Tab-separated table of C-alpha atoms in Angstrom:
chain	number	residue	atom	x	y	z
M	876	MET	CA	57.846	-33.148	-50.486
M	877	PHE	CA	57.928	-36.649	-49.120
M	878	SER	CA	61.660	-36.410	-48.596
M	879	THR	CA	61.228	-33.424	-46.268
M	880	LEU	CA	58.297	-34.976	-44.433
M	881	ALA	CA	59.813	-38.413	-43.896
M	882	PRO	CA	62.548	-37.455	-41.393
M	883	ILE	CA	60.254	-35.402	-39.152
M	884	LEU	CA	57.583	-38.091	-39.294
M	885	LEU	CA	60.122	-40.737	-38.358
M	886	GLN	CA	61.465	-38.560	-35.561
M	887	ALA	CA	57.937	-37.950	-34.223
M	888	THR	CA	57.056	-41.658	-34.405
M	889	TRP	CA	60.167	-42.533	-32.460
M	890	GLU	CA	59.328	-39.914	-29.824
M	891	THR	CA	55.835	-41.323	-29.418
M	892	ILE	CA	57.102	-44.891	-29.074
M	893	TYR	CA	59.746	-43.744	-26.594
M	894	MET	CA	57.262	-41.836	-24.434
M	895	VAL	CA	54.736	-44.661	-24.417
M	896	ALA	CA	57.247	-47.451	-23.828
M	897	VAL	CA	58.995	-45.715	-20.937
M	898	SER	CA	55.822	-44.518	-19.222
M	899	LEU	CA	54.165	-47.946	-19.660
M	900	SER	CA	57.173	-49.673	-18.092
M	901	ILE	CA	57.444	-47.325	-15.122
M	902	ALA	CA	53.672	-47.310	-14.606
M	903	THR	CA	53.607	-51.126	-14.586
M	904	LEU	CA	56.364	-51.129	-11.982
M	905	PHE	CA	54.107	-49.114	-9.642
M	906	GLY	CA	50.696	-50.238	-10.924
M	907	LEU	CA	51.363	-53.965	-10.541
M	908	PRO	CA	51.905	-54.007	-6.773
M	909	LEU	CA	49.130	-51.447	-6.326
M	910	GLY	CA	46.734	-53.625	-8.328
M	911	VAL	CA	47.785	-56.787	-6.473
M	912	LEU	CA	47.150	-55.099	-3.125
M	913	LEU	CA	43.818	-53.664	-4.256
M	914	ALA	CA	42.759	-57.165	-5.312
M	915	THR	CA	43.869	-58.871	-2.102
M	916	SER	CA	43.323	-56.398	0.758
M	917	GLY	CA	39.515	-56.600	0.993
M	918	ARG	CA	37.606	-58.157	3.863
M	919	GLY	CA	38.558	-61.783	4.379
M	920	GLU	CA	41.145	-61.672	1.586
M	921	LEU	CA	44.805	-62.699	1.589
M	922	PHE	CA	46.290	-59.480	2.922
M	923	GLU	CA	43.212	-57.999	4.589
M	924	ALA	CA	43.942	-54.277	5.105
M	925	LEU	CA	40.801	-52.218	4.952
M	926	TRP	CA	42.675	-48.948	5.488
M	927	PHE	CA	44.533	-49.654	2.239
M	928	GLN	CA	41.261	-50.018	0.350
M	929	ARG	CA	39.907	-46.847	1.971
M	930	VAL	CA	42.992	-44.781	1.114
M	931	PHE	CA	44.019	-46.094	-2.291
M	932	GLY	CA	40.605	-46.924	-3.735
M	933	PRO	CA	39.423	-43.282	-3.761
M	934	LEU	CA	42.903	-42.035	-4.697
M	935	VAL	CA	42.953	-44.271	-7.764
M	936	ASN	CA	39.431	-43.191	-8.702
M	937	ALA	CA	40.291	-39.513	-8.233
M	938	THR	CA	43.357	-39.740	-10.480
M	939	ARG	CA	41.300	-41.529	-13.097
M	940	SER	CA	38.521	-38.929	-13.056
M	941	VAL	CA	40.815	-35.981	-13.842
M	942	PRO	CA	40.872	-35.345	-17.611
M	943	PHE	CA	44.360	-36.151	-18.823
M	944	ILE	CA	45.133	-32.741	-20.296
M	945	ILE	CA	44.272	-31.088	-16.956
M	946	LEU	CA	46.345	-33.651	-15.054
M	947	ALA	CA	49.306	-32.972	-17.356
M	948	VAL	CA	49.149	-29.231	-16.683
M	949	ALA	CA	48.320	-29.555	-12.975
M	950	ILE	CA	51.351	-31.664	-12.144
M	951	ILE	CA	53.851	-29.434	-13.988
M	952	PRO	CA	55.562	-28.498	-10.680
M	953	PHE	CA	55.971	-32.181	-9.882
M	954	THR	CA	57.272	-32.872	-13.386
M	955	ARG	CA	59.785	-30.062	-13.021
M	956	PHE	CA	60.872	-31.523	-9.673
M	957	VAL	CA	61.400	-35.007	-11.146
M	958	VAL	CA	63.079	-34.282	-14.514
M	959	GLY	CA	64.208	-30.689	-13.989
M	960	THR	CA	62.070	-29.322	-16.821
M	961	SER	CA	58.430	-29.369	-17.845
M	962	ILE	CA	59.111	-29.205	-21.587
M	963	GLY	CA	60.222	-32.007	-23.888
M	964	THR	CA	59.717	-35.685	-24.477
M	965	SER	CA	61.211	-36.838	-21.183
M	966	ALA	CA	59.073	-34.348	-19.259
M	967	ALA	CA	55.966	-35.782	-20.927
M	968	ILE	CA	56.737	-39.193	-19.486
M	969	VAL	CA	55.846	-37.960	-16.001
M	970	PRO	CA	52.159	-37.109	-16.579
M	971	LEU	CA	51.765	-40.167	-18.838
M	972	THR	CA	53.108	-42.405	-16.066
M	973	VAL	CA	51.011	-40.754	-13.375
M	974	ALA	CA	47.888	-41.227	-15.479
M	975	ALA	CA	48.729	-44.847	-16.331
M	976	ILE	CA	49.473	-46.101	-12.799
M	977	PRO	CA	45.861	-46.119	-11.524
M	978	PHE	CA	44.665	-47.389	-14.908
M	979	ILE	CA	47.035	-50.365	-14.755
M	980	ALA	CA	46.277	-50.940	-11.067
M	981	ARG	CA	42.563	-51.308	-11.784
M	982	ILE	CA	43.226	-53.564	-14.774
M	983	ILE	CA	45.439	-55.865	-12.733
M	984	GLU	CA	42.968	-55.842	-9.862
M	985	GLY	CA	40.190	-56.795	-12.274
M	986	ALA	CA	42.174	-59.573	-13.928
M	987	MET	CA	43.114	-61.042	-10.542
M	988	ARG	CA	39.556	-60.917	-9.266
M	989	GLU	CA	38.515	-62.940	-12.315
M	990	VAL	CA	40.561	-65.894	-11.043
M	991	ASP	CA	38.294	-68.579	-9.561
M	992	GLY	CA	38.220	-68.394	-5.757
M	993	GLY	CA	38.462	-72.191	-5.679
M	994	LEU	CA	42.061	-71.922	-6.886
M	995	ILE	CA	42.976	-69.694	-3.945
M	996	GLU	CA	41.363	-72.176	-1.598
M	997	ALA	CA	43.171	-75.085	-3.261
M	998	ALA	CA	46.516	-73.285	-2.984
M	999	GLN	CA	45.936	-72.544	0.692
M	1000	ALA	CA	44.956	-76.160	1.292
M	1001	MET	CA	48.309	-77.158	-0.261
M	1002	GLY	CA	50.096	-74.985	2.254
M	1003	ALA	CA	50.756	-71.924	0.090
M	1004	ARG	CA	51.716	-68.797	1.986
M	1005	PRO	CA	49.811	-65.644	0.988
M	1006	VAL	CA	52.698	-64.340	-1.138
M	1007	GLN	CA	52.899	-67.718	-2.896
M	1008	VAL	CA	49.177	-67.597	-3.655
M	1009	VAL	CA	49.868	-64.346	-5.508
M	1010	THR	CA	53.039	-65.385	-7.325
M	1011	LYS	CA	52.222	-69.041	-8.051
M	1012	VAL	CA	48.471	-68.875	-8.643
M	1013	LEU	CA	46.858	-65.461	-9.041
M	1014	LEU	CA	49.381	-63.757	-11.327
M	1015	PRO	CA	49.992	-66.739	-13.665
M	1016	GLU	CA	46.257	-67.413	-13.940
M	1017	ALA	CA	45.488	-63.722	-14.534
M	1018	LEU	CA	48.309	-63.296	-17.064
M	1019	PRO	CA	46.185	-63.331	-20.259
M	1020	GLY	CA	43.906	-60.662	-18.769
M	1021	ILE	CA	46.872	-58.625	-17.602
M	1022	ILE	CA	48.458	-58.704	-21.077
M	1023	HIS	CA	45.158	-57.598	-22.642
M	1024	GLY	CA	44.962	-54.787	-20.090
M	1025	LEU	CA	48.524	-53.611	-20.679
M	1026	THR	CA	47.843	-53.585	-24.421
M	1027	LEU	CA	44.803	-51.422	-23.797
M	1028	THR	CA	46.932	-49.142	-21.618
M	1029	ALA	CA	49.556	-48.830	-24.362
M	1030	VAL	CA	46.924	-47.836	-26.917
M	1031	THR	CA	45.406	-45.316	-24.503
M	1032	LEU	CA	48.871	-43.895	-23.827
M	1033	ILE	CA	49.466	-43.432	-27.544
M	1034	GLY	CA	46.326	-41.295	-27.577
M	1035	TYR	CA	47.387	-39.382	-24.455
M	1036	SER	CA	50.869	-38.844	-25.850
M	1037	ALA	CA	49.284	-36.807	-28.636
M	1038	MET	CA	47.805	-34.504	-25.980
M	1039	VAL	CA	51.081	-33.895	-24.170
M	1040	GLY	CA	52.076	-32.071	-27.342
M	1041	ALA	CA	50.255	-29.224	-25.589
M	1042	VAL	CA	53.006	-29.093	-22.986
M	1043	GLY	CA	55.721	-29.186	-25.617
M	1044	ALA	CA	56.404	-32.885	-25.667
M	1045	GLY	CA	56.958	-33.724	-29.300
M	1046	GLY	CA	55.690	-36.931	-30.817
M	1047	LEU	CA	53.108	-37.639	-33.495
M	1048	GLY	CA	50.287	-35.643	-31.906
M	1049	ASP	CA	52.470	-32.593	-31.605
M	1050	LEU	CA	53.514	-32.920	-35.244
M	1051	GLY	CA	49.892	-33.169	-36.319
M	1052	ILE	CA	48.871	-30.087	-34.348
M	1053	ARG	CA	51.810	-27.847	-35.285
M	1054	TYR	CA	52.271	-28.759	-38.941
M	1055	GLY	CA	48.951	-30.249	-39.939
M	1056	TYR	CA	46.573	-27.984	-38.067
M	1057	GLN	CA	48.342	-24.706	-37.379
M	1058	ARG	CA	50.240	-24.542	-40.696
M	1059	PHE	CA	47.379	-25.903	-42.805
M	1060	ARG	CA	49.206	-28.979	-44.067
M	1061	PRO	CA	46.556	-31.636	-44.656
M	1062	ASP	CA	49.213	-33.951	-46.094
M	1063	VAL	CA	51.137	-33.870	-42.789
M	1064	MET	CA	47.907	-34.404	-40.858
M	1065	ALA	CA	47.020	-37.411	-43.030
M	1066	ALA	CA	50.513	-38.878	-42.639
M	1067	VAL	CA	50.310	-38.485	-38.859
M	1068	VAL	CA	46.892	-40.108	-38.632
M	1069	ILE	CA	47.910	-43.030	-40.846
M	1070	THR	CA	51.097	-43.555	-38.844
M	1071	LEU	CA	49.098	-43.524	-35.592
M	1072	ILE	CA	46.682	-46.089	-37.004
M	1073	VAL	CA	49.564	-48.332	-38.055
M	1074	VAL	CA	51.288	-48.026	-34.659
M	1075	VAL	CA	48.091	-48.729	-32.707
M	1076	GLN	CA	47.289	-51.663	-34.974
M	1077	ALA	CA	50.755	-53.112	-34.480
M	1078	VAL	CA	50.613	-52.716	-30.701
M	1079	GLN	CA	47.162	-54.311	-30.525
M	1080	SER	CA	48.143	-57.264	-32.722
M	1081	PHE	CA	51.312	-57.887	-30.738
M	1082	GLY	CA	49.379	-57.719	-27.442
M	1083	ASP	CA	46.723	-60.093	-28.745
M	1084	TYR	CA	49.413	-62.508	-29.876
M	1085	LEU	CA	51.100	-62.513	-26.460
M	1086	ALA	CA	47.789	-62.916	-24.639
M	1087	ARG	CA	46.825	-65.830	-26.877
M	1088	LYS	CA	50.139	-67.507	-26.199
M	1089	ALA	CA	49.687	-67.106	-22.445
M	1090	ASP	CA	46.095	-68.324	-22.452
M	1091	LYS	CA	45.841	-72.095	-21.973
M	1092	ARG	CA	42.134	-72.100	-21.186
M	1093	ASN	CA	40.970	-72.841	-24.730
M	1094	ILE	CA	43.273	-75.209	-26.508
X	380	MET	CA	44.391	-89.598	13.536
X	381	ILE	CA	41.824	-86.811	13.403
X	382	ARG	CA	39.678	-85.806	16.351
X	383	LEU	CA	37.076	-83.059	16.340
X	384	SER	CA	35.899	-82.135	19.839
X	385	ASN	CA	32.792	-80.026	20.255
X	386	VAL	CA	33.590	-78.014	17.103
X	387	GLN	CA	31.303	-75.048	16.542
X	388	LYS	CA	31.334	-72.649	13.614
X	389	THR	CA	29.281	-69.497	13.575
X	390	TYR	CA	29.289	-66.948	10.767
X	391	ALA	CA	28.713	-63.502	12.251
X	392	ALA	CA	25.761	-61.467	11.048
X	393	ARG	CA	26.566	-59.180	8.123
X	394	ARG	CA	24.596	-56.605	6.270
X	395	GLY	CA	21.844	-58.524	4.536
X	396	SER	CA	22.307	-61.800	6.384
X	397	ASP	CA	21.642	-63.005	9.913
X	398	GLU	CA	24.080	-64.886	12.056
X	399	HIS	CA	24.460	-68.389	10.708
X	400	ILE	CA	25.469	-71.400	12.770
X	401	ALA	CA	27.056	-73.930	10.432
X	402	LEU	CA	28.349	-76.437	12.989
X	403	ARG	CA	26.745	-77.001	16.393
X	404	GLY	CA	29.169	-79.041	18.448
X	405	ILE	CA	30.691	-81.707	16.230
X	406	ASN	CA	32.467	-84.674	17.797
X	407	LEU	CA	34.149	-87.039	15.382
X	408	ASP	CA	37.031	-89.477	15.681
X	409	ILE	CA	38.804	-90.770	12.616
X	410	ALA	CA	41.344	-93.561	12.949
X	411	ALA	CA	44.495	-93.839	10.833
X	412	GLY	CA	43.929	-95.645	7.538
X	413	GLU	CA	40.178	-95.354	7.790
X	414	ILE	CA	37.836	-93.942	5.132
X	415	VAL	CA	35.103	-91.952	6.808
X	416	GLY	CA	32.202	-90.521	4.862
X	417	VAL	CA	30.292	-87.418	5.891
X	418	ILE	CA	26.952	-87.271	4.162
X	419	GLY	CA	24.205	-84.696	4.242
X	420	ARG	CA	22.127	-82.382	2.115
X	421	SER	CA	23.218	-78.927	0.950
X	422	GLY	CA	23.601	-76.633	3.928
X	423	ALA	CA	23.981	-79.458	6.438
X	424	GLY	CA	27.460	-78.191	7.314
X	425	LYS	CA	29.562	-80.975	5.786
X	426	SER	CA	31.737	-78.662	3.669
X	427	THR	CA	32.364	-76.442	6.681
X	428	LEU	CA	33.279	-79.542	8.673
X	429	ILE	CA	35.939	-80.748	6.224
X	430	ARG	CA	37.349	-77.199	5.984
X	431	CYS	CA	37.713	-77.100	9.747
X	432	ILE	CA	40.082	-80.071	9.534
X	433	ASN	CA	42.676	-78.193	7.438
X	434	LEU	CA	41.708	-74.844	8.930
X	435	LEU	CA	40.442	-73.304	5.685
X	436	GLU	CA	37.686	-72.404	8.147
X	437	THR	CA	38.620	-71.544	11.714
X	438	PRO	CA	36.266	-73.125	14.255
X	439	THR	CA	34.537	-70.595	16.501
X	440	SER	CA	35.072	-72.947	19.432
X	441	GLY	CA	36.155	-76.527	20.067
X	442	THR	CA	39.382	-78.227	19.062
X	443	VAL	CA	40.659	-80.093	16.035
X	444	THR	CA	43.484	-82.528	16.675
X	445	VAL	CA	45.413	-84.043	13.784
X	446	ASP	CA	48.093	-86.650	14.438
X	447	GLY	CA	48.293	-85.620	18.100
X	448	THR	CA	48.628	-81.878	17.486
X	449	ASN	CA	45.923	-79.393	18.397
X	450	VAL	CA	45.860	-77.528	15.099
X	451	THR	CA	43.320	-74.891	16.120
X	452	THR	CA	46.033	-72.994	17.989
X	453	LEU	CA	48.619	-73.008	15.174
X	454	SER	CA	50.084	-69.637	14.238
X	455	LYS	CA	49.743	-68.114	10.785
X	456	ARG	CA	53.360	-69.068	10.133
X	457	ASP	CA	52.895	-72.724	11.079
X	458	LEU	CA	49.540	-73.222	9.379
X	459	PRO	CA	50.945	-73.716	5.839
X	460	LEU	CA	53.431	-76.286	7.174
X	461	PHE	CA	50.611	-78.234	8.827
X	462	ARG	CA	48.445	-78.086	5.701
X	463	ARG	CA	51.213	-79.712	3.653
X	464	GLN	CA	50.539	-82.901	5.625
X	465	LEU	CA	46.991	-83.034	4.279
X	466	GLY	CA	45.912	-83.409	0.670
X	467	MET	CA	42.603	-82.037	-0.532
X	468	VAL	CA	40.545	-82.918	-3.615
X	469	PHE	CA	37.709	-80.663	-4.786
X	470	GLN	CA	34.403	-80.996	-6.583
X	471	HIS	CA	35.416	-78.592	-9.346
X	472	PHE	CA	39.012	-79.858	-9.494
X	473	ASN	CA	40.537	-76.385	-8.987
X	474	LEU	CA	43.428	-77.025	-11.367
X	475	LEU	CA	45.564	-74.154	-12.627
X	476	SER	CA	44.697	-73.594	-16.278
X	477	SER	CA	48.142	-72.094	-16.898
X	478	ARG	CA	50.023	-75.233	-15.810
X	479	THR	CA	50.445	-78.600	-17.479
X	480	VAL	CA	49.361	-81.818	-15.776
X	481	PHE	CA	52.905	-82.361	-14.517
X	482	ASP	CA	53.237	-78.811	-13.224
X	483	ASN	CA	49.847	-78.938	-11.510
X	484	ILE	CA	50.828	-82.098	-9.655
X	485	ALA	CA	54.181	-80.511	-8.829
X	486	LEU	CA	52.660	-77.366	-7.314
X	487	PRO	CA	52.450	-78.507	-3.656
X	488	LEU	CA	56.111	-79.551	-3.820
X	489	GLU	CA	57.094	-76.277	-5.459
X	490	LEU	CA	55.323	-74.398	-2.666
X	491	ALA	CA	57.293	-76.408	-0.118
X	492	GLY	CA	60.519	-75.417	-1.877
X	493	ALA	CA	61.466	-78.835	-3.279
X	494	THR	CA	64.238	-79.042	-5.885
X	495	LYS	CA	63.480	-79.871	-9.528
X	496	ALA	CA	64.990	-83.330	-9.099
X	497	ASP	CA	62.919	-84.097	-6.003
X	498	ILE	CA	59.784	-82.865	-7.735
X	499	ALA	CA	60.367	-85.158	-10.714
X	500	LYS	CA	61.083	-88.066	-8.357
X	501	ALA	CA	57.770	-87.528	-6.581
X	502	VAL	CA	55.572	-86.668	-9.561
X	503	ASP	CA	56.736	-89.224	-12.125
X	504	PRO	CA	55.476	-92.290	-10.190
X	505	LEU	CA	52.126	-90.588	-9.562
X	506	LEU	CA	51.322	-90.267	-13.265
X	507	PRO	CA	50.939	-94.032	-13.842
X	508	LEU	CA	49.153	-94.412	-10.492
X	509	VAL	CA	46.333	-92.190	-11.732
X	510	GLY	CA	46.675	-93.364	-15.354
X	511	LEU	CA	47.884	-90.116	-16.893
X	512	GLU	CA	51.362	-90.901	-18.288
X	513	GLU	CA	50.201	-89.863	-21.762
X	514	LYS	CA	48.874	-86.520	-20.559
X	515	ARG	CA	51.996	-85.366	-18.727
X	516	ASP	CA	52.493	-82.184	-20.769
X	517	ARG	CA	48.862	-81.407	-21.550
X	518	TYR	CA	46.888	-78.514	-20.114
X	519	PRO	CA	43.695	-79.008	-18.053
X	520	ALA	CA	41.593	-77.563	-20.907
X	521	GLU	CA	42.591	-80.615	-22.975
X	522	LEU	CA	41.344	-83.134	-20.395
X	523	SER	CA	37.966	-84.718	-19.630
X	524	GLY	CA	36.313	-84.260	-16.227
X	525	GLY	CA	37.501	-87.628	-14.986
X	526	GLN	CA	41.067	-86.930	-16.123
X	527	LYS	CA	40.999	-83.549	-14.406
X	528	GLN	CA	39.932	-85.184	-11.178
X	529	ARG	CA	42.780	-87.700	-11.536
X	530	VAL	CA	45.160	-84.755	-11.735
X	531	GLY	CA	43.458	-83.316	-8.644
X	532	ILE	CA	44.019	-86.587	-6.790
X	533	ALA	CA	47.647	-86.890	-7.914
X	534	ARG	CA	48.260	-83.289	-6.873
X	535	ALA	CA	46.798	-83.985	-3.421
X	536	LEU	CA	49.107	-86.999	-3.098
X	537	SER	CA	52.320	-85.389	-4.330
X	538	SER	CA	53.375	-83.939	-0.988
X	539	ASN	CA	53.004	-87.413	0.512
X	540	PRO	CA	50.226	-86.515	2.951
X	541	LYS	CA	48.890	-88.619	5.822
X	542	VAL	CA	45.319	-87.575	5.207
X	543	LEU	CA	43.259	-87.044	2.055
X	544	LEU	CA	40.249	-84.727	2.299
X	545	CYS	CA	37.721	-85.292	-0.497
X	546	ASP	CA	35.042	-82.640	-0.956
X	547	GLU	CA	32.264	-83.903	-3.266
X	548	VAL	CA	34.936	-85.248	-5.596
X	549	THR	CA	32.540	-87.124	-7.862
X	550	SER	CA	29.633	-84.688	-7.874
X	551	ALA	CA	30.667	-83.080	-11.163
X	552	LEU	CA	31.266	-86.423	-12.898
X	553	ASP	CA	29.061	-88.846	-14.801
X	554	PRO	CA	28.231	-92.259	-13.230
X	555	GLU	CA	30.843	-94.257	-15.126
X	556	THR	CA	33.626	-91.770	-14.337
X	557	THR	CA	32.391	-91.624	-10.743
X	558	ARG	CA	32.882	-95.389	-10.474
X	559	GLN	CA	36.419	-95.148	-11.852
X	560	ILE	CA	37.377	-92.339	-9.485
X	561	LEU	CA	35.945	-94.181	-6.478
X	562	THR	CA	37.864	-97.328	-7.451
X	563	LEU	CA	41.031	-95.251	-7.746
X	564	LEU	CA	40.511	-93.708	-4.299
X	565	LYS	CA	39.840	-97.094	-2.736
X	566	ASP	CA	42.979	-98.454	-4.388
X	567	ILE	CA	45.047	-95.516	-3.100
X	568	ASN	CA	43.707	-96.068	0.410
X	569	LYS	CA	44.767	-99.729	0.285
X	570	ARG	CA	48.162	-99.110	-1.276
X	571	LEU	CA	49.256	-96.070	0.697
X	572	GLY	CA	47.239	-96.608	3.881
X	573	LEU	CA	45.964	-93.040	3.747
X	574	THR	CA	43.291	-91.776	6.088
X	575	MET	CA	40.433	-90.308	4.074
X	576	VAL	CA	37.547	-88.020	4.882
X	577	VAL	CA	34.937	-88.073	2.129
X	578	ILE	CA	32.202	-85.429	1.893
X	579	THR	CA	29.254	-86.355	-0.292
X	580	HIS	CA	25.507	-86.083	-0.692
X	581	GLU	CA	25.242	-89.483	-2.399
X	582	MET	CA	24.789	-92.690	-0.455
X	583	ALA	CA	26.231	-94.639	-3.396
X	584	VAL	CA	29.598	-92.954	-2.810
X	585	VAL	CA	29.511	-93.919	0.859
X	586	LYS	CA	28.630	-97.477	-0.040
X	587	ALA	CA	31.380	-97.839	-2.608
X	588	LEU	CA	34.150	-96.190	-0.661
X	589	CYS	CA	33.696	-95.710	3.071
X	590	ASP	CA	34.296	-97.834	6.171
X	591	ARG	CA	32.328	-95.558	8.433
X	592	VAL	CA	29.815	-92.796	7.842
X	593	ALA	CA	28.527	-89.766	9.740
X	594	VAL	CA	25.179	-88.349	8.677
X	595	MET	CA	24.796	-84.588	9.110
X	596	ASP	CA	21.752	-82.372	9.297
X	597	GLY	CA	21.446	-78.799	10.505
X	598	GLY	CA	25.050	-78.587	11.685
X	599	VAL	CA	25.002	-81.713	13.857
X	600	ILE	CA	25.921	-85.351	13.300
X	601	VAL	CA	22.599	-87.148	13.639
X	602	GLU	CA	23.814	-90.671	13.099
X	603	GLU	CA	27.188	-92.339	12.882
X	604	GLY	CA	28.450	-95.861	12.467
X	605	ALA	CA	29.854	-98.591	10.222
X	606	VAL	CA	28.546	-98.341	6.674
X	607	GLU	CA	26.867	-101.798	6.640
X	608	GLY	CA	25.037	-101.027	9.866
X	609	ILE	CA	23.732	-97.691	8.644
X	610	PHE	CA	22.565	-99.172	5.377
X	611	ALA	CA	20.913	-102.175	7.032
X	612	ASP	CA	19.228	-100.244	9.801
X	613	PRO	CA	19.036	-96.469	9.318
X	614	LYS	CA	17.697	-94.926	12.539
X	615	HIS	CA	17.427	-91.214	11.842
X	616	ALA	CA	14.882	-89.718	9.447
X	617	THR	CA	17.628	-87.874	7.476
X	618	THR	CA	19.502	-91.128	6.896
X	619	GLN	CA	16.334	-92.858	5.812
X	620	SER	CA	15.477	-90.088	3.384
X	621	LEU	CA	19.010	-90.046	1.921
X	622	LEU	CA	18.765	-93.786	1.407
X	623	ALA	CA	15.327	-93.400	-0.160
X	624	ASP	CA	16.806	-90.835	-2.619
X	625	GLU	CA	19.403	-93.350	-3.589
X	626	PHE	CA	16.766	-95.948	-4.286
X	627	MET	CA	14.706	-93.440	-6.293
X	628	ASP	CA	17.742	-92.419	-8.361
X	629	PHE	CA	18.506	-96.024	-8.957
X	630	ARG	CA	14.957	-96.835	-9.993
X	631	ALA	CA	14.887	-93.810	-12.279
X	632	GLY	CA	18.179	-94.896	-13.847
X	633	SER	CA	17.097	-98.493	-14.401
X	634	ASP	CA	13.712	-97.333	-15.718
X	635	ALA	CA	15.387	-95.260	-18.360
X	636	ASN	CA	17.885	-97.907	-19.375
X	637	ASN	CA	15.851	-101.054	-19.155
X	638	PRO	CA	12.148	-100.721	-18.489
X	639	ALA	CA	11.524	-104.459	-18.825
X	640	ASN	CA	13.942	-105.328	-16.033
X	641	ASN	CA	12.452	-103.072	-13.426
X	642	THR	CA	11.551	-105.719	-10.868
X	643	GLY	CA	12.518	-105.899	-7.223
X	644	ALA	CA	14.773	-108.886	-7.796
X	645	ALA	CA	16.713	-107.230	-10.613
X	646	THR	CA	17.265	-104.063	-8.584
X	647	THR	CA	18.615	-105.953	-5.604
X	648	ALA	CA	20.921	-108.022	-7.757
X	649	THR	CA	22.484	-104.985	-9.458
X	650	ALA	CA	22.661	-103.073	-6.212
X	651	GLY	CA	24.645	-105.953	-4.780
X	652	GLN	CA	27.146	-105.857	-7.633
X	653	GLU	CA	27.577	-102.131	-7.321
X	654	GLY	CA	28.510	-102.427	-3.649
């Protein structure tokens, strides 16, 4: 029995890792600048732009308030436009990315706001330009928090990736639902759950390790 | 070197707070190579004043002239270039926790786009100057308060500034470390001929470090003059009360350490040594 289960389990694990890794990377690409601007565009801040706060603040909140499964279904036309299909592992990356962008933006905003305002003042007194304050001070100082946040995002995405099974995405969640639940295979269900636990555990430990390495505040 | 003419700073009223006038027409002249103290209690406006010199705060009216240039009219593009000519040291050090001692001191040069070789050439001699050769590759979390402030001072000096702005630099330090930092600053002033503006609420700092002092209260300079003169003959009530605090602190300190020695003669003798 194990010999028949192993290949599909391996295949599903790979699909999950693929979906999460790609959507996390793309979402960081968009979420990082969005988070930086959210953290620095308030009144009296580096790149004061209140319109940006007024437009993107609510937009980020709105995206975050939509339950993921509804978001995944609602943006099917958009998914079809981007990847040409709404079914399959690559198609699932679209809703995962869309859901992760505002999540990452808020995490990066939060981590940057944690940085002591005195450091911004010191950098400006040294003659740092606003962009340099971000690249030389805020991002390096916020790095441990950002790594923690991205780890959290990855774990959340692993959970979400199980839901995109509903739109035919494959992955561990899909395997659990189709084989374990619908075909009454508790052994498959157990294997899926254990694999998910192992993957989440590994991601969390790796993230913690990176964050610890980046954190020089407690040596 | 630095001239403040009729500098006013008003913070506009916001929800929950009324309009606040921090500086009400400040006139102050600081000559090259001089160490000028600005003393006052919390809320007197001294921190706002020092921040008007490097334009961390923009004066509402009046002009600030540094080295012959009216800096209040500088554009956003030119402001960083001007600020590189001034070094600033802070009460809470404001070091980057993610950078080593060397890299913290190197930061102003990095911001100015200096090459690695130039950075090393500028930073390496500063380490022995502030007594931190051994700590070159350590992180701020591994340093004591006094060592952190030495890094802060070295960092302020690395871009070879003409002026050093010191904002309550010893207020977070214990008395012994305070003495060491003040000695270091005095030494730097002598060796490099830097102009220094020193913000403090402690008369002892003024006495140990400054040539001239301006006493602030309620956003105005109430008394100004050579340090010896102010100490010998304080005219304004604020000055007198700041001096009285100093005496009280001193008495309290000597009481705790040596109750038997608490006579007028002993206090004067030690006070003399300290100066």
